[in-house]
PDB file of C-alpha atoms in Angstrom:
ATOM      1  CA  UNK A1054     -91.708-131.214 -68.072  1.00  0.00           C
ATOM      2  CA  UNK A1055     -89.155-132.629 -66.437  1.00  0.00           C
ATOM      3  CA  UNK A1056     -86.888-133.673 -69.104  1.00  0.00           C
ATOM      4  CA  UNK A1057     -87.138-130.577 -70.444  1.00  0.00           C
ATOM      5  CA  UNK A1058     -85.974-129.158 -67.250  1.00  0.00           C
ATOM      6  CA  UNK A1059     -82.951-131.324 -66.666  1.00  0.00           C
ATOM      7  CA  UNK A1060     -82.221-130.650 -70.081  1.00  0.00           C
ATOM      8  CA  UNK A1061     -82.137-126.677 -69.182  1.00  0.00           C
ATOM      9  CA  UNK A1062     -80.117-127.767 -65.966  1.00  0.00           C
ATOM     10  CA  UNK A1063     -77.698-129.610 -68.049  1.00  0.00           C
ATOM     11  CA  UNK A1064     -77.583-126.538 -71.104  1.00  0.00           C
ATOM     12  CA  UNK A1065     -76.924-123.867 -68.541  1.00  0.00           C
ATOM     13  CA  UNK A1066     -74.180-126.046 -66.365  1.00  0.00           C
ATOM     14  CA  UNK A1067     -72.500-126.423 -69.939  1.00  0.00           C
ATOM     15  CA  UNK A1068     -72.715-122.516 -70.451  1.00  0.00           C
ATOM     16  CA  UNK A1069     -71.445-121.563 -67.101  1.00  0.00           C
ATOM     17  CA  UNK A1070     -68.459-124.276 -66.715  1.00  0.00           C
ATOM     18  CA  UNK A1071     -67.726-122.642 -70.953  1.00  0.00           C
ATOM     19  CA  UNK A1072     -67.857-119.530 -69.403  1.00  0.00           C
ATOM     20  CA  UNK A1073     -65.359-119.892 -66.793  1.00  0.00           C
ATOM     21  CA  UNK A1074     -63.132-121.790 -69.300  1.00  0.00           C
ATOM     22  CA  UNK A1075     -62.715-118.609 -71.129  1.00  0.00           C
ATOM     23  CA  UNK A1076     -62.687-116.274 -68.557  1.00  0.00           C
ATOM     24  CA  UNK A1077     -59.871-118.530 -66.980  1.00  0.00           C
ATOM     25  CA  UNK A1078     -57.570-119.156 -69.921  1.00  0.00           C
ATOM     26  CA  UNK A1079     -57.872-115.457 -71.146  1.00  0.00           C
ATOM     27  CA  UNK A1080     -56.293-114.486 -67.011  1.00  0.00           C
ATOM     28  CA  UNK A1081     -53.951-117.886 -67.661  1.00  0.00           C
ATOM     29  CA  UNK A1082     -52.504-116.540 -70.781  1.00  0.00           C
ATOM     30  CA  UNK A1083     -51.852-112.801 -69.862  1.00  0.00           C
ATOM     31  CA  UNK A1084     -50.348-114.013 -66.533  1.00  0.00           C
ATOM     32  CA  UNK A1085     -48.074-115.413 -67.641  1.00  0.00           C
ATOM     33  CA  UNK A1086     -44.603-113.938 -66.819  1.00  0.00           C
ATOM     34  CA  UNK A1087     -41.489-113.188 -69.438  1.00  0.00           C
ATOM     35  CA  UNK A1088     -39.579-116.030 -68.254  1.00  0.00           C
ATOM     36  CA  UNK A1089     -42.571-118.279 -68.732  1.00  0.00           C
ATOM     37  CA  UNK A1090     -42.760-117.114 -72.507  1.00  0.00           C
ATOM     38  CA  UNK A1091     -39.317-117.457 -73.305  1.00  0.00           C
ATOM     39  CA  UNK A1092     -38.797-120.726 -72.092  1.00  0.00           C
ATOM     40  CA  UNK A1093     -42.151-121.524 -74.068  1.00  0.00           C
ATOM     41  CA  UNK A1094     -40.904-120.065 -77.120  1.00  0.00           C
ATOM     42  CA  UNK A1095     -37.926-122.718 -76.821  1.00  0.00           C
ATOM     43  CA  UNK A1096     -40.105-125.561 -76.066  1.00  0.00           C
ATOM     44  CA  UNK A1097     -40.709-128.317 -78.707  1.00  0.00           C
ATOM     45  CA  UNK A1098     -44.298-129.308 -77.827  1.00  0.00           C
ATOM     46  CA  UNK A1099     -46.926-128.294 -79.997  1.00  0.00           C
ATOM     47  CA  UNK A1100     -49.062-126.917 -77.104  1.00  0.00           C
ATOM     48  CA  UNK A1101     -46.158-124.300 -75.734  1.00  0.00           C
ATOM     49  CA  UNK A1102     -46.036-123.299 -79.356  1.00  0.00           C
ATOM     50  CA  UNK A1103     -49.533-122.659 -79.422  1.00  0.00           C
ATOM     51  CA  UNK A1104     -49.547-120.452 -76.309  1.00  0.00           C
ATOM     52  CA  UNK A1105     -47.054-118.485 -77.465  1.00  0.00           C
ATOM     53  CA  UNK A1106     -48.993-118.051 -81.097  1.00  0.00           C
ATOM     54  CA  UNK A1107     -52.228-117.002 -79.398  1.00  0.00           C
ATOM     55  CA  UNK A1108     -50.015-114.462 -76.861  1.00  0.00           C
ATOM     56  CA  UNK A1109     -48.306-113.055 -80.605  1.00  0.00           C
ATOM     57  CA  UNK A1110     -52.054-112.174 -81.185  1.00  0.00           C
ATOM     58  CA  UNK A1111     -53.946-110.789 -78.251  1.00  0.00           C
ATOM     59  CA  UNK A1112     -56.822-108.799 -79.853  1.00  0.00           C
ATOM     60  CA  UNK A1113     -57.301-112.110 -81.357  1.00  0.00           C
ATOM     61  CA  UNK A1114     -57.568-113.963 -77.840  1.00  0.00           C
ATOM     62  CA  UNK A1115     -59.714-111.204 -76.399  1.00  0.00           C
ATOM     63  CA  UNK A1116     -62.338-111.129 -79.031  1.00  0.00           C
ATOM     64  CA  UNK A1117     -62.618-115.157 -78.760  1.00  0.00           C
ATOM     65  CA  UNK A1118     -62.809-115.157 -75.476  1.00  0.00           C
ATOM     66  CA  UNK A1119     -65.684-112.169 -75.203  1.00  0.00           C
ATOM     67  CA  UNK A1120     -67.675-114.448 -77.464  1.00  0.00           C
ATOM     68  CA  UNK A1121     -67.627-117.681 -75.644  1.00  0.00           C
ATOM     69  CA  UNK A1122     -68.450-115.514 -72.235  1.00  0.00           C
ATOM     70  CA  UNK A1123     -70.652-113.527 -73.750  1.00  0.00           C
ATOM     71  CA  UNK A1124     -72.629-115.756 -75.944  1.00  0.00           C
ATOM     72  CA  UNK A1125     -72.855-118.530 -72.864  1.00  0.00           C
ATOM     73  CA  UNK A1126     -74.080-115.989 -70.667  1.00  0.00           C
ATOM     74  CA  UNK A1127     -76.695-114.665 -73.084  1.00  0.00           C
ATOM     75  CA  UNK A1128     -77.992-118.615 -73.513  1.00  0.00           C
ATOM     76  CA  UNK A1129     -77.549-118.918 -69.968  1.00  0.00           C
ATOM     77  CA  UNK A1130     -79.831-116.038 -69.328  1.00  0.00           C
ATOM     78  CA  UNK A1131     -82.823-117.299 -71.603  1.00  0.00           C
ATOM     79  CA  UNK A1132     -82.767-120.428 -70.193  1.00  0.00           C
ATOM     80  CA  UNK A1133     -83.381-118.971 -66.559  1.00  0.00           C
ATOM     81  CA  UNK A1134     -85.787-116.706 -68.215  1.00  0.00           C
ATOM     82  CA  UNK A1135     -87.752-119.501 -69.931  1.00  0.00           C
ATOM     83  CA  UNK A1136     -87.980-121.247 -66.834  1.00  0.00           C
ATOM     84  CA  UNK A1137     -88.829-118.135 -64.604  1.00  0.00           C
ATOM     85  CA  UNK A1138     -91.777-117.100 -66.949  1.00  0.00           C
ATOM     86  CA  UNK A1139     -93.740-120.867 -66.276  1.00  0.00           C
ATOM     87  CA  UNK A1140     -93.233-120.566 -62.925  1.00  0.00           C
ATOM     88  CA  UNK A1141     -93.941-116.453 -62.384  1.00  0.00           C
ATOM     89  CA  UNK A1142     -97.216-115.045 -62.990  1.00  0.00           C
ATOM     90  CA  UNK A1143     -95.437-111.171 -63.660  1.00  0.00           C
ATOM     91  CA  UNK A1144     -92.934-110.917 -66.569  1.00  0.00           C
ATOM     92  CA  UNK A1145     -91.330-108.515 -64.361  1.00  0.00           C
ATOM     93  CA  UNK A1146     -90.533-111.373 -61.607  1.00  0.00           C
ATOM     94  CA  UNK A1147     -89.786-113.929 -63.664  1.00  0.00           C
ATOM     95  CA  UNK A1148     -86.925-111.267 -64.949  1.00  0.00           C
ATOM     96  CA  UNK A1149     -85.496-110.391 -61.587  1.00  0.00           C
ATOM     97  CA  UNK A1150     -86.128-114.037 -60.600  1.00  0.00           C
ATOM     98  CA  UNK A1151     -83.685-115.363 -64.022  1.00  0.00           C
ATOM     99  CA  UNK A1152     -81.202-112.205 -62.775  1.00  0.00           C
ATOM    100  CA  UNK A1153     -81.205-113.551 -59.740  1.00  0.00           C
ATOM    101  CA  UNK A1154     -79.766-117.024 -60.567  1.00  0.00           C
ATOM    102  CA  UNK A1155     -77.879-116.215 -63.701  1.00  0.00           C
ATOM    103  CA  UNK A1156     -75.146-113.348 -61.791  1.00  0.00           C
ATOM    104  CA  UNK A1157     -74.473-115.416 -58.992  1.00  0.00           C
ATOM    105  CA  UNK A1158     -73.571-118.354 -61.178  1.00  0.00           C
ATOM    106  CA  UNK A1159     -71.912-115.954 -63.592  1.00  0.00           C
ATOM    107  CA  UNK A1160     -70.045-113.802 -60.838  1.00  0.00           C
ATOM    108  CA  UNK A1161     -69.090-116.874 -58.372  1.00  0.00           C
ATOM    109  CA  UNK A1162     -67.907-119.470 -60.766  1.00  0.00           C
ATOM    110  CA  UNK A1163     -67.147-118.269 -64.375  1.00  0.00           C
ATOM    111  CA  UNK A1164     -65.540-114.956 -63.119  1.00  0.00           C
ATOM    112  CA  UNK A1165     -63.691-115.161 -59.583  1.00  0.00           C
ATOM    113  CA  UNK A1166     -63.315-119.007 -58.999  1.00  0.00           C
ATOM    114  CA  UNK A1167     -62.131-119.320 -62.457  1.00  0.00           C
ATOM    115  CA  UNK A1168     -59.828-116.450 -62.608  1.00  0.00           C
ATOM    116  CA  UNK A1169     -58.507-116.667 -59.556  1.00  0.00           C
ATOM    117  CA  UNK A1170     -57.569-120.394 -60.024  1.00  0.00           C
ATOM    118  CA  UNK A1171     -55.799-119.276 -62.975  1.00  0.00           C
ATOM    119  CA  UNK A1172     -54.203-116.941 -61.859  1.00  0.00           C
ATOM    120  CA  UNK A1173     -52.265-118.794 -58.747  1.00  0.00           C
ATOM    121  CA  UNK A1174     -51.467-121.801 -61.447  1.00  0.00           C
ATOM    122  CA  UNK A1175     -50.821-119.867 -65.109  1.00  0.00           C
ATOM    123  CA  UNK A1176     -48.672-122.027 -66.801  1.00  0.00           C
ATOM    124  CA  UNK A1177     -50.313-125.652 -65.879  1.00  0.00           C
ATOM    125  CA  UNK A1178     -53.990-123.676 -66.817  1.00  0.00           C
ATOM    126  CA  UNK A1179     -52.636-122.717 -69.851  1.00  0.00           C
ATOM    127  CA  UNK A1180     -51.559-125.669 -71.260  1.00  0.00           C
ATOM    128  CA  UNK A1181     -54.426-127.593 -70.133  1.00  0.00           C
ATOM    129  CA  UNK A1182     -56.645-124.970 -72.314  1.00  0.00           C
ATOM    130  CA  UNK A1183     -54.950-123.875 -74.953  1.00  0.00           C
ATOM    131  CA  UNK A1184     -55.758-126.545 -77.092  1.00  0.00           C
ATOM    132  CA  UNK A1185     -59.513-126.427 -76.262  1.00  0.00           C
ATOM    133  CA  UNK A1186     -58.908-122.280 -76.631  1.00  0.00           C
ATOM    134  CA  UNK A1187     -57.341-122.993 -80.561  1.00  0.00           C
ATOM    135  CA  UNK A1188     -60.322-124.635 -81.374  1.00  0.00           C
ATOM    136  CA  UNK A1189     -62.775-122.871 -80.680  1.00  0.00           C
ATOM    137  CA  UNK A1190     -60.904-119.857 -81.714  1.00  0.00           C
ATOM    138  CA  UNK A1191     -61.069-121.666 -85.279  1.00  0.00           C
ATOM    139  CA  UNK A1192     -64.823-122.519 -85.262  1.00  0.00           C
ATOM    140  CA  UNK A1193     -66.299-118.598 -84.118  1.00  0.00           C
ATOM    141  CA  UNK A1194     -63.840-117.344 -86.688  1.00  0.00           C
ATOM    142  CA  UNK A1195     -66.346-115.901 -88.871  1.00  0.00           C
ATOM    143  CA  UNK A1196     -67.970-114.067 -85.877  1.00  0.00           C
ATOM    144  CA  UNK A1197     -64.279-112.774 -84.660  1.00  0.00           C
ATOM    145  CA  UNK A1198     -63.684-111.999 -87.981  1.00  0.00           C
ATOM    146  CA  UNK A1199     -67.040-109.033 -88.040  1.00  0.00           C
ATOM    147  CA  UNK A1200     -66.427-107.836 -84.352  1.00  0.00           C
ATOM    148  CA  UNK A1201     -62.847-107.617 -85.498  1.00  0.00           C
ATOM    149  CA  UNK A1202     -63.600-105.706 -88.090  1.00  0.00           C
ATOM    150  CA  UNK A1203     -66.401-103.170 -86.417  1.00  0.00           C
ATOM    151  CA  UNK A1204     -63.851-102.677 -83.528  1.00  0.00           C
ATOM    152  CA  UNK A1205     -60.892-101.666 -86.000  1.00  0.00           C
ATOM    153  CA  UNK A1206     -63.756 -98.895 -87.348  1.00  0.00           C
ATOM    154  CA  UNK A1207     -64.528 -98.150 -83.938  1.00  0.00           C
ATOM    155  CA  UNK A1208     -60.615 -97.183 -83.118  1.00  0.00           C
ATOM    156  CA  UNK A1209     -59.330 -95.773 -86.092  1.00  0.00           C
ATOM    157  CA  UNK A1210     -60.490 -92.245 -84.859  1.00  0.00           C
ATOM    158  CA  UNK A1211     -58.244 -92.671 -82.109  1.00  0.00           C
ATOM    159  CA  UNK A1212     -55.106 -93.532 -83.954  1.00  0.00           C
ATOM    160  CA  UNK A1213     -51.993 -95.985 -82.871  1.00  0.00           C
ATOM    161  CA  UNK A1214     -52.238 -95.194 -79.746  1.00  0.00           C
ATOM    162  CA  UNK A1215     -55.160 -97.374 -79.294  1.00  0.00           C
ATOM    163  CA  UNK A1216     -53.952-100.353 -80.901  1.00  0.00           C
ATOM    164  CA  UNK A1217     -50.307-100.376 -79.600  1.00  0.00           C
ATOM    165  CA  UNK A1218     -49.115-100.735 -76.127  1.00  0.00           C
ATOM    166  CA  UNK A1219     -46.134-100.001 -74.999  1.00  0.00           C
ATOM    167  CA  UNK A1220     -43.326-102.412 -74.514  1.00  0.00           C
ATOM    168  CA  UNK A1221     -43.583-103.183 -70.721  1.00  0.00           C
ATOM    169  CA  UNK A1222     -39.825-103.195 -68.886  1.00  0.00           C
ATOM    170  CA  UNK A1223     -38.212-106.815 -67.578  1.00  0.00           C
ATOM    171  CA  UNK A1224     -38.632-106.302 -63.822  1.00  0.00           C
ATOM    172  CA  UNK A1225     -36.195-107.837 -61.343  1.00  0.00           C
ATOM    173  CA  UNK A1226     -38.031-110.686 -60.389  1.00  0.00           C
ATOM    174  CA  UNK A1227     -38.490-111.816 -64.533  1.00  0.00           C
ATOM    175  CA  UNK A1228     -34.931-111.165 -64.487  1.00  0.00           C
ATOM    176  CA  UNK A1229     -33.967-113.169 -61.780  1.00  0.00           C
ATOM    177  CA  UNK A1230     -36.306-116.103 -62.951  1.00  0.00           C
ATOM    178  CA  UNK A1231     -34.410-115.459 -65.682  1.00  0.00           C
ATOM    179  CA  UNK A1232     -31.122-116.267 -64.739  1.00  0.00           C
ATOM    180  CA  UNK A1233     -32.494-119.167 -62.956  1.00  0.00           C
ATOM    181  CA  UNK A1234     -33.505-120.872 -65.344  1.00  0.00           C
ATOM    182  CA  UNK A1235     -30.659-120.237 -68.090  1.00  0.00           C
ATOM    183  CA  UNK A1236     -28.417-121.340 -65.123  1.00  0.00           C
ATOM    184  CA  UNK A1237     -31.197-124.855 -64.657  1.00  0.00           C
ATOM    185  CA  UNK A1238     -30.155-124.895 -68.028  1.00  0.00           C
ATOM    186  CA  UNK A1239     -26.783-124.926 -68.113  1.00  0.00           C
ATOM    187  CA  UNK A1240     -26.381-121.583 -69.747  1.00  0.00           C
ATOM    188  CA  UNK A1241     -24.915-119.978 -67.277  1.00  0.00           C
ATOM    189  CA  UNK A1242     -22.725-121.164 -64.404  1.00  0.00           C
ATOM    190  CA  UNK A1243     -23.404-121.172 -60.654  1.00  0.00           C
ATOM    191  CA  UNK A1244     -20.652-118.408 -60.246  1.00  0.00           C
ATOM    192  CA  UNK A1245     -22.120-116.197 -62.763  1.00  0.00           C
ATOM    193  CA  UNK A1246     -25.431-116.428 -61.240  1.00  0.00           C
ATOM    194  CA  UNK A1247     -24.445-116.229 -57.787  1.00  0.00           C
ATOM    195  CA  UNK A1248     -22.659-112.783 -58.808  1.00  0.00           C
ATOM    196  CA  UNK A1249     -25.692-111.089 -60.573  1.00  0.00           C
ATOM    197  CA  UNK A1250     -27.853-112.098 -57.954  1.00  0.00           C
ATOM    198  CA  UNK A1251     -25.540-110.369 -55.815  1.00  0.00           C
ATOM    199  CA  UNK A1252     -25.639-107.121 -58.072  1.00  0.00           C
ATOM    200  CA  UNK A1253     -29.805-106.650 -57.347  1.00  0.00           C
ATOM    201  CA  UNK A1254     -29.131-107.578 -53.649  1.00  0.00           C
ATOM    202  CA  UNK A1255     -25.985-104.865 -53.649  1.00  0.00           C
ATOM    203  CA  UNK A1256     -28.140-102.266 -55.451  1.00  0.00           C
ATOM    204  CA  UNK A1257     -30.722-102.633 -52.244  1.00  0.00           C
ATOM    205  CA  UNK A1258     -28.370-101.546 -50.031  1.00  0.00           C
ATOM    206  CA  UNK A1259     -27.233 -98.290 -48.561  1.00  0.00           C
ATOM    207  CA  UNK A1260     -23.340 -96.764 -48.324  1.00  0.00           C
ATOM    208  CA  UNK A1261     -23.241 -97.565 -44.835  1.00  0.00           C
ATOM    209  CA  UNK A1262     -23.557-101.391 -45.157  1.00  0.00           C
ATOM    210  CA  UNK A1263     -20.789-101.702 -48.621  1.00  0.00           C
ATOM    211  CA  UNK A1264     -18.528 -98.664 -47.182  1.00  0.00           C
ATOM    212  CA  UNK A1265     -14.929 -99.748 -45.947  1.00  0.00           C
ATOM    213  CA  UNK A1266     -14.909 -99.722 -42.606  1.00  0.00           C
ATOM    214  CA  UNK A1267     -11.822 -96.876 -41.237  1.00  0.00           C
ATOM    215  CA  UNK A1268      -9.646 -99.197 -39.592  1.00  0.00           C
ATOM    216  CA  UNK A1269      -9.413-100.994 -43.093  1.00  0.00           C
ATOM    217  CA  UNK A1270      -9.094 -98.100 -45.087  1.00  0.00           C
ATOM    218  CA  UNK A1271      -5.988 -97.491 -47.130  1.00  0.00           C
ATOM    219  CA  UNK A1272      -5.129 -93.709 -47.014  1.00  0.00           C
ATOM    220  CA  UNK A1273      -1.933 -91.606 -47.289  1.00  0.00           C
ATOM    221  CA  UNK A1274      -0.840 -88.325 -45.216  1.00  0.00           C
ATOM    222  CA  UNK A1275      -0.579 -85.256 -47.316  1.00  0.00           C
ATOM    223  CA  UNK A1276       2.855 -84.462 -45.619  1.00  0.00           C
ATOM    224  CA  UNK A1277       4.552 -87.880 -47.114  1.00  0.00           C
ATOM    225  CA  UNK A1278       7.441 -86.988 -49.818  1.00  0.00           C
ATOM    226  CA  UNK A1279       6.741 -87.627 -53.467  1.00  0.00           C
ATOM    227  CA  UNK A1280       8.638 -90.715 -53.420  1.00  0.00           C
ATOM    228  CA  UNK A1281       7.426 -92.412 -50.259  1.00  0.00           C
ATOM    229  CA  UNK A1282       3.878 -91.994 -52.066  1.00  0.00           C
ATOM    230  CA  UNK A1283       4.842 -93.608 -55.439  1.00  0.00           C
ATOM    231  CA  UNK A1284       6.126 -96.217 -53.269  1.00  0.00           C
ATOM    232  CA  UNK A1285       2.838 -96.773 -51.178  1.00  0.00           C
ATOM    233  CA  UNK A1286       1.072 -96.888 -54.090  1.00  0.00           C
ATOM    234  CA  UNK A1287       3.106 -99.636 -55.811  1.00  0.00           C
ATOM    235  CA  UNK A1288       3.079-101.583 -53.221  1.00  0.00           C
ATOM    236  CA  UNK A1289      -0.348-101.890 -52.896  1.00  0.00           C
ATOM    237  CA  UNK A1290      -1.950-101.502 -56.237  1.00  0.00           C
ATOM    238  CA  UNK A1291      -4.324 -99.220 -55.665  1.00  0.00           C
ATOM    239  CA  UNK A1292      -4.941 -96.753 -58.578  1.00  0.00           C
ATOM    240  CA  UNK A1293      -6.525 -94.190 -55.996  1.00  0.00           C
ATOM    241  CA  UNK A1294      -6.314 -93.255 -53.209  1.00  0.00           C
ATOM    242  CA  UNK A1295      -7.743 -90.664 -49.864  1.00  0.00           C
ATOM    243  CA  UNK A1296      -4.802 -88.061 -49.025  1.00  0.00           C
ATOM    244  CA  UNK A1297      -5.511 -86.959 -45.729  1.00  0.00           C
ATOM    245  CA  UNK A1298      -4.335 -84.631 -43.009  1.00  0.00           C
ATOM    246  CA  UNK A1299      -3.272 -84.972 -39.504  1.00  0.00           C
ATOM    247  CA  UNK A1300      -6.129 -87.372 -39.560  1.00  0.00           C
ATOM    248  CA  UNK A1301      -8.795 -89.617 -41.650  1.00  0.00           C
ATOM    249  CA  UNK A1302     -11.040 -86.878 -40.395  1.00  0.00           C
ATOM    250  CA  UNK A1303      -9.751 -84.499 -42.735  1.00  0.00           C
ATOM    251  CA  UNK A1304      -9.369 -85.731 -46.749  1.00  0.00           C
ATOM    252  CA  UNK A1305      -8.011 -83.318 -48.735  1.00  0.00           C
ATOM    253  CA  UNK A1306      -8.237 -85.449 -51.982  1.00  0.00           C
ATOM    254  CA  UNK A1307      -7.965 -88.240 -53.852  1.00  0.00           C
ATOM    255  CA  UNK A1308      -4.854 -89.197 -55.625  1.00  0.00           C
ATOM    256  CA  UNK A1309      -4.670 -91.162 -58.891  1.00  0.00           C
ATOM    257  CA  UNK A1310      -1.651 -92.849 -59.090  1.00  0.00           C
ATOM    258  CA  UNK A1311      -1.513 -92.259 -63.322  1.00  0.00           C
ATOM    259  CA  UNK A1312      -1.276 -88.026 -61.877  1.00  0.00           C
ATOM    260  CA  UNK A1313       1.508 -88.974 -59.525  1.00  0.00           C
ATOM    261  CA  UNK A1314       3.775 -90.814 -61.705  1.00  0.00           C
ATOM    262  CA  UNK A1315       5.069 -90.601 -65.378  1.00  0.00           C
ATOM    263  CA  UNK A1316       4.564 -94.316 -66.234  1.00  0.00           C
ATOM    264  CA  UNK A1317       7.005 -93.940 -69.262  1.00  0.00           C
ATOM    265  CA  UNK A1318       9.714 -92.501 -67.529  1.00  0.00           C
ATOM    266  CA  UNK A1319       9.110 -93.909 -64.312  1.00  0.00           C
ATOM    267  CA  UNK A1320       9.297 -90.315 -62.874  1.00  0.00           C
ATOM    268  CA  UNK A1321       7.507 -88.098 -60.238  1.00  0.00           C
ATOM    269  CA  UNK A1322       5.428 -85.368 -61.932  1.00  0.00           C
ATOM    270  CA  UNK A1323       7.195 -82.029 -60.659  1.00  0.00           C
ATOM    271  CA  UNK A1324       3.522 -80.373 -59.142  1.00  0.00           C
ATOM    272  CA  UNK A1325       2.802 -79.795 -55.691  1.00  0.00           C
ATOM    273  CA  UNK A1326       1.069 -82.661 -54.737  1.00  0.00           C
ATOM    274  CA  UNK A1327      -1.986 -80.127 -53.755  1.00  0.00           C
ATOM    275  CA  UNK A1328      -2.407 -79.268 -57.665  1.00  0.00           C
ATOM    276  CA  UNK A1329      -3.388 -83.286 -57.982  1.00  0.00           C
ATOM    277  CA  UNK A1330      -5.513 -84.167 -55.994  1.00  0.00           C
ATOM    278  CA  UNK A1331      -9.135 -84.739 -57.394  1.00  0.00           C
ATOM    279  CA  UNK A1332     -11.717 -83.134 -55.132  1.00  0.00           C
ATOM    280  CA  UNK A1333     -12.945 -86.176 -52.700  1.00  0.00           C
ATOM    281  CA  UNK A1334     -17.191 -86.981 -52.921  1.00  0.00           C
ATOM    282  CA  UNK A1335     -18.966 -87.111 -49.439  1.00  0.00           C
ATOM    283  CA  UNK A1336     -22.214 -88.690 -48.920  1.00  0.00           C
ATOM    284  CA  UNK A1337     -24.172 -89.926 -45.935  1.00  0.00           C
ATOM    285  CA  UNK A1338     -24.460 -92.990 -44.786  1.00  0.00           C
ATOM    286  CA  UNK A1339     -28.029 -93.675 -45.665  1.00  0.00           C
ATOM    287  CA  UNK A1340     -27.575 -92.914 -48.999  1.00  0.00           C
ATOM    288  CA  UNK A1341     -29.144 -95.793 -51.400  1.00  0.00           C
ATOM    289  CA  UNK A1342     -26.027 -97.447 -53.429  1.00  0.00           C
ATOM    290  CA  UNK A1343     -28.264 -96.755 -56.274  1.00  0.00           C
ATOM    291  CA  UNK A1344     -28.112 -93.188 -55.970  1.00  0.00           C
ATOM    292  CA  UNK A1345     -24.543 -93.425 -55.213  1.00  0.00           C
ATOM    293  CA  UNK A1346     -23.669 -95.554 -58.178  1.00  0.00           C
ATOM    294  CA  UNK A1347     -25.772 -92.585 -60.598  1.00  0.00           C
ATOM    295  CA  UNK A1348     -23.787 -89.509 -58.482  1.00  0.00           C
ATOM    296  CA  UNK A1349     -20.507 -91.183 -59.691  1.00  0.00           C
ATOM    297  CA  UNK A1350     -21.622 -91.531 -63.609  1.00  0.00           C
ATOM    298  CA  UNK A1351     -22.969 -87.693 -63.631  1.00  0.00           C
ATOM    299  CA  UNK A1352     -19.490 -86.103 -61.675  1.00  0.00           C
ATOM    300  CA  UNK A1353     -17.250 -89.052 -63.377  1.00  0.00           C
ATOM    301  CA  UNK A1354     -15.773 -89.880 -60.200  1.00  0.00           C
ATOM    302  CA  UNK A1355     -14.943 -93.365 -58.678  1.00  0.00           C
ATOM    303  CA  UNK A1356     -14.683 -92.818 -54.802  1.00  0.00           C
ATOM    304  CA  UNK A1357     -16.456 -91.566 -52.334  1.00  0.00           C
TER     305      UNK A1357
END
């Protein structure tokens, strides 16, 4: 009697620590991130290979994984049963007793513990797995191979749509990774990264913190002759620039230097200066830079 019951012990330990084995390398897997599967699919050791082989296949990985969890908790189930029914006089206890003992086990270790271990630690639970995962994805075959089949009966009334998913966008923080680790890699260069990390940071800004503040601002008076513009302008560079006037309080326009002056010819257009001048953008401070940056592509403009 009591071998037999360390034996059950020992048989439902096995099914339970199985149990969470699956249920953690299935949340390992599919947590991983983008950047983790790239540099995987780059790697030269056998195991990354295989990681990224069972993520090319994930109705695959599902359907072993609902077999090991299913079929341990099933065992795990009659052996509390079995044991419940010598010790309970009522069929009906003996039930609620195995229940009892079999969902905590199930709930507490094979499903949260597990899964949340996996998922704080992906990559190093994946790779400690996956090899243990490959096997036993080879030996249920036959069985994967039926539910496979029953399933792809059971969807076809619902078309693609239910075995396709959509392509999921990079986010900013795969990106970022991203750029990390091609720059760890030499790929790209400390500038280059420096600069697109600067791009995300930019786009999380509003005008008022990227605007030019007035005293810095380079703007001409609307009353300046023709030539005393083309000469502001080529002294400074700028290929536009605010036409104000009396004050910076009142823009009347912005000036592109290609409208002022005939390159060619090196001559001053003979327009009013008025007939020129590009209507100016305003926006608030508080505007995000992102909307900003999507105002300027829809009214084609390049200043605000």
């Amino acid at each position: 009697m009591i071998e037999q019951l360390w034996i059950g012990i020992v048989l439902a330990a096995a099914c339970v620590l199985v149990s969470a084995f699956c249920s953690g390398t299935e949340v390992a897997l599919f947590s991983l991130r983008r950047v983790d599967r790239e540099q995987l699919a780059h790697s030269t050791s056998a195991t990354d290979r295989m990681i990224v082989g069972m993520l090319e296949r994930p109705r695959r990985l599902i359907a072993t994984v609902l077999i090991g969890n299913e079929a341990c908790a099933a065992l795990l189930g009659v052996i509390a049963l079995g044991f419940a029914c010598r010790e309970c006089a009522s069929p009906v206890t003996a039930f609620f007793v195995a229940l009892g003992i079999t969902l905590p086990l199930v709930v507490l270790i094979s499903e949260v513990t597990a899964k949340t271990l996996a998922a704080k630690a992906p990559l190093p639970w994946a790779r400690a797995c996956t090899p243990m995962l490959a096997l036993f994805t080879f030996l249920v075959t036959p069985v994967r191979v039926v539910i496979a089949g029953i399933t792809e009966v059971l969807l076809r009334p619902l078309g693609d749509a239910a075995r396709t998913r959509p392509a999921r966008d990079l986010s900013e923080e795969e990106f970022r990774h991203l750029i990390d680790a091609g720059s760890s890699q030499g790929q790209i260069d400390a500038r280059e990264r420096r600069l697109i990390h600067r791009v995300f940071e930019f786009s999380d800004k509003n005008v008022g913190q990227v605007m030019t503040p007035r005293e810095r601002i380079f703007a001409l008076s609307y009353d300046l002759p023709a030539q005393r513009l083309v000469k502001e302008l080529a002294s400074r560079g700028f290929s536009r620039v605010p036409i104000y006037q009396k004050s910076l309080d009142n823009i009347r326009g912005i000036l592109n230097a290609k409208d002022l002056v005939r390159t060619a010819a090196g001559q001053v257009l003979g327009r009013p200066l008025g007939e020129l001048l590009h209507e100016p953008l305003f926006v608030p401070r508080t505007t995000p830079v992102k909307r900003l940056f999507l105002t300027f592509k829809q009214k084609k403009v390049h200043m605000a």
